[in-house]
Amino acid sequence: MTPPIYWAMLVGMAIMLMGQGLPVKTQGNSQSDKNIMDNITVRQGETVFLRCTQGEIVTHTAWLNRSSILYAGDEKWSVDPRVSLVTLNQEEFTIKIENVEMTDEGQYVCAVQTSRRPTTNIVYVHVQVPPKIINLSRDIVVNEGANVTILCQANGKPEPSVSWKLISSSGDLTTNDEYLEISSITRQRAGAYECTAVNDIDTDTQTVDITVNYAPTVSEGRDIGVALGQRGVLECEADAVPEADFEWYKGDRRFTNGFEGMEIVNTGSLSKLTFFNMSDGDYGNYTCVAVNKLGSSNTTFLLYVQDGNGFTLGVHLNIYLLFIVFLPFLLKF
Ligand SMILES: *[C@@H]1O[C@H](CO)[C@@H](O)[C@H](O)[C@H]1NC(C)=O
Ligand SMILES: *[C@@H]1O[C@H](CO)[C@@H](O)[C@H](O)[C@H]1NC(C)=O
Ligand SMILES: *[C@@H]1O[C@H](CO)[C@@H](O)[C@H](O)[C@H]1NC(C)=O
Ligand SMILES: *[C@@H]1O[C@H](CO)[C@@H](O)[C@H](O)[C@H]1NC(C)=O
Ligand SMILES: *[C@@H]1O[C@H](CO)[C@@H](O)[C@H](O)[C@H]1NC(C)=O
Ligand SMILES: *[C@@H]1O[C@H](CO)[C@@H](O)[C@H](O)[C@H]1NC(C)=O
Ligand SMILES: *[C@@H]1O[C@H](CO)[C@@H](O)[C@H](O)[C@H]1NC(C)=O
């Protein structure tokens, strides 16, 4: 059995030496040697081995975490189940810490009492932690012109650097900050914003979607000619967020599905008004109105009678013109 007095001396000595700070190597002290071993870098979750070479007749030996004893010889003092003994013989005294945590970072001391003199070996354990985004703004929906700020906070060791990028664009909008501020946002700046947290060990990325609402704009209506008895189709396209609802009018009269001989089909940004069999009363000016909660926009088309042969007046004109142009050549023969 170990007389407790030796332990008290050993621990006392170790604490005293640690108090002197790093990385001074004690000189001219014939009573003890203090060795500073290489620092150990380990990733969070991995296992670190703390190895102490002895090589002389050892009477007592201990591994300490700061000022508390983890192992005194083969006797475990630490209550931490992650700490265990690997090797203890005349040459070597090794313990391991499994599933290393950030709080394990710090100075560890192997205190050895040989027959001649006490030795202290100091090792500094650095714990590396991959970056992790811990605080991220939720996806947001704003109206065009609003000021927007999104946040991305990450932790890790070494401290990760955080940056933002709009991934749906060519990347002109970027920032190397936790906060991304967009003043008076435009529809072009809507999209998926990617936050990247990087350190020497790894990268973590997350995205935030910004939806920008704006009032509809309908594209200019194109007049269309349809022959009597044929199928007539009017198309109206609107750019809007959220998607527009469409309304069709002829003068004051609103057209809705359920009217005889016609149909309205809306697919996303496009609305199609179809007459299955054009009759005289179907011709005229039609107005398409696109509406969302931010506003409305409209355009008017003229649905006119086209020549029953399927040729427009224009086509006939072209044929006459061609004839006139080529007439002199024809007359030569
Ligand atoms: C070991 O780690 C300590 C504490 O971070 C530091 O002061 C010292 O410079 C490191 N030594 C080496 C050799 O990296
Ligand atoms: C080392 O000491 C620190 C501070 O007391 C503690 O948080 C950590 O869990 C200890 N690690 C081991 C492996 O004993
Ligand atoms: C996330 O950021 C917000 C805004 O700065 C802050 O109020 C909140 O406390 C943060 N949450 C965490 C878990 O850090
Ligand atoms: C956006 O911020 C600017 C100044 O930063 C301010 O003048 C403006 O009123 C803000 N707009 C909105 C919609 O809050
Ligand atoms: C279109 O309507 C006219 C007049 O009502 C009718 O004579 C004709 O058969 C119809 N054509 C088709 C394809 O339904
Ligand atoms: C359609 O509208 C145009 C422009 O307002 C007008 O000149 C034309 O007479 C209208 N046509 C019919 C058939 O209502
Ligand atoms: C179409 O838009 C004009 C202005 O651009 C507006 O004065 C008119 O009332 C609108 N018509 C309909 C049917 O919404």
mmCIF file of N, CA and C in Angstrom, residues 129-133 154-155 160-161 163 194-206:
data_model
loop_
_atom_site.group_PDB
_atom_site.id
_atom_site.type_symbol
_atom_site.label_atom_id
_atom_site.label_comp_id
_atom_site.label_asym_id
_atom_site.label_seq_id
_atom_site.Cartn_x
_atom_site.Cartn_y
_atom_site.Cartn_z
ATOM 1 N N VAL A 129 -13.038 21.366 -32.836
ATOM 2 C CA VAL A 129 -14.468 21.101 -32.996
ATOM 3 C C VAL A 129 -14.897 21.543 -34.396
ATOM 4 N N PRO A 130 -15.534 20.645 -35.170
ATOM 5 C CA PRO A 130 -15.979 21.065 -36.496
ATOM 6 C C PRO A 130 -17.042 22.160 -36.386
ATOM 7 N N PRO A 131 -17.148 23.033 -37.380
ATOM 8 C CA PRO A 131 -18.123 24.116 -37.288
ATOM 9 C C PRO A 131 -19.556 23.588 -37.302
ATOM 10 N N LYS A 132 -20.396 24.277 -36.578
ATOM 11 C CA LYS A 132 -21.804 23.895 -36.562
ATOM 12 C C LYS A 132 -22.625 25.174 -36.505
ATOM 13 N N ILE A 133 -23.553 25.297 -37.429
ATOM 14 C CA ILE A 133 -24.427 26.474 -37.443
ATOM 15 C C ILE A 133 -25.472 26.271 -36.348
ATOM 16 N N ALA A 154 -22.409 30.432 -35.896
ATOM 17 C CA ALA A 154 -21.838 29.089 -35.837
ATOM 18 C C ALA A 154 -20.821 29.018 -34.713
ATOM 19 N N ASN A 155 -20.652 27.809 -34.173
ATOM 20 C CA ASN A 155 -19.546 27.622 -33.241
ATOM 21 C C ASN A 155 -18.618 26.546 -33.777
ATOM 22 N N PRO A 160 -15.030 29.359 -36.373
ATOM 23 C CA PRO A 160 -15.254 29.338 -37.825
ATOM 24 C C PRO A 160 -15.530 30.724 -38.409
ATOM 25 N N SER A 161 -15.197 30.885 -39.685
ATOM 26 C CA SER A 161 -15.563 32.136 -40.352
ATOM 27 C C SER A 161 -16.876 31.874 -41.083
ATOM 28 N N SER A 163 -19.903 33.079 -43.831
ATOM 29 C CA SER A 163 -20.171 33.918 -45.004
ATOM 30 C C SER A 163 -21.533 33.580 -45.601
ATOM 31 N N GLU A 194 -27.167 30.931 -48.995
ATOM 32 C CA GLU A 194 -26.423 29.866 -48.339
ATOM 33 C C GLU A 194 -25.454 30.463 -47.328
ATOM 34 N N CYS A 195 -25.529 29.948 -46.112
ATOM 35 C CA CYS A 195 -24.577 30.362 -45.081
ATOM 36 C C CYS A 195 -23.541 29.248 -44.966
ATOM 37 N N THR A 196 -22.271 29.631 -44.981
ATOM 38 C CA THR A 196 -21.189 28.656 -44.854
ATOM 39 C C THR A 196 -20.325 29.013 -43.654
ATOM 40 N N ALA A 197 -20.117 28.046 -42.780
ATOM 41 C CA ALA A 197 -19.221 28.226 -41.633
ATOM 42 C C ALA A 197 -18.040 27.294 -41.853
ATOM 43 N N VAL A 198 -16.840 27.861 -41.869
ATOM 44 C CA VAL A 198 -15.638 27.072 -42.178
ATOM 45 C C VAL A 198 -14.577 27.265 -41.108
ATOM 46 N N ASN A 199 -13.961 26.161 -40.703
ATOM 47 C CA ASN A 199 -12.696 26.278 -39.968
ATOM 48 C C ASN A 199 -11.733 25.237 -40.537
ATOM 49 N N ASP A 200 -10.570 25.102 -39.924
ATOM 50 C CA ASP A 200 -9.534 24.199 -40.451
ATOM 51 C C ASP A 200 -10.024 22.763 -40.573
ATOM 52 N N ILE A 201 -11.051 22.418 -39.817
ATOM 53 C CA ILE A 201 -11.452 21.027 -39.729
ATOM 54 C C ILE A 201 -12.523 20.660 -40.729
ATOM 55 N N ASP A 202 -13.536 21.505 -40.823
ATOM 56 C CA ASP A 202 -14.674 21.130 -41.666
ATOM 57 C C ASP A 202 -15.492 22.359 -42.055
ATOM 58 N N THR A 203 -16.617 22.087 -42.713
ATOM 59 C CA THR A 203 -17.518 23.131 -43.204
ATOM 60 C C THR A 203 -18.942 22.736 -42.853
ATOM 61 N N ASP A 204 -19.746 23.729 -42.514
ATOM 62 C CA ASP A 204 -21.178 23.466 -42.312
ATOM 63 C C ASP A 204 -21.931 24.488 -43.155
ATOM 64 N N THR A 205 -22.953 24.029 -43.868
ATOM 65 C CA THR A 205 -23.739 24.975 -44.663
ATOM 66 C C THR A 205 -25.232 24.767 -44.418
ATOM 67 N N GLN A 206 -25.950 25.873 -44.515
ATOM 68 C CA GLN A 206 -27.407 25.857 -44.355
ATOM 69 C C GLN A 206 -27.952 26.913 -45.300
#
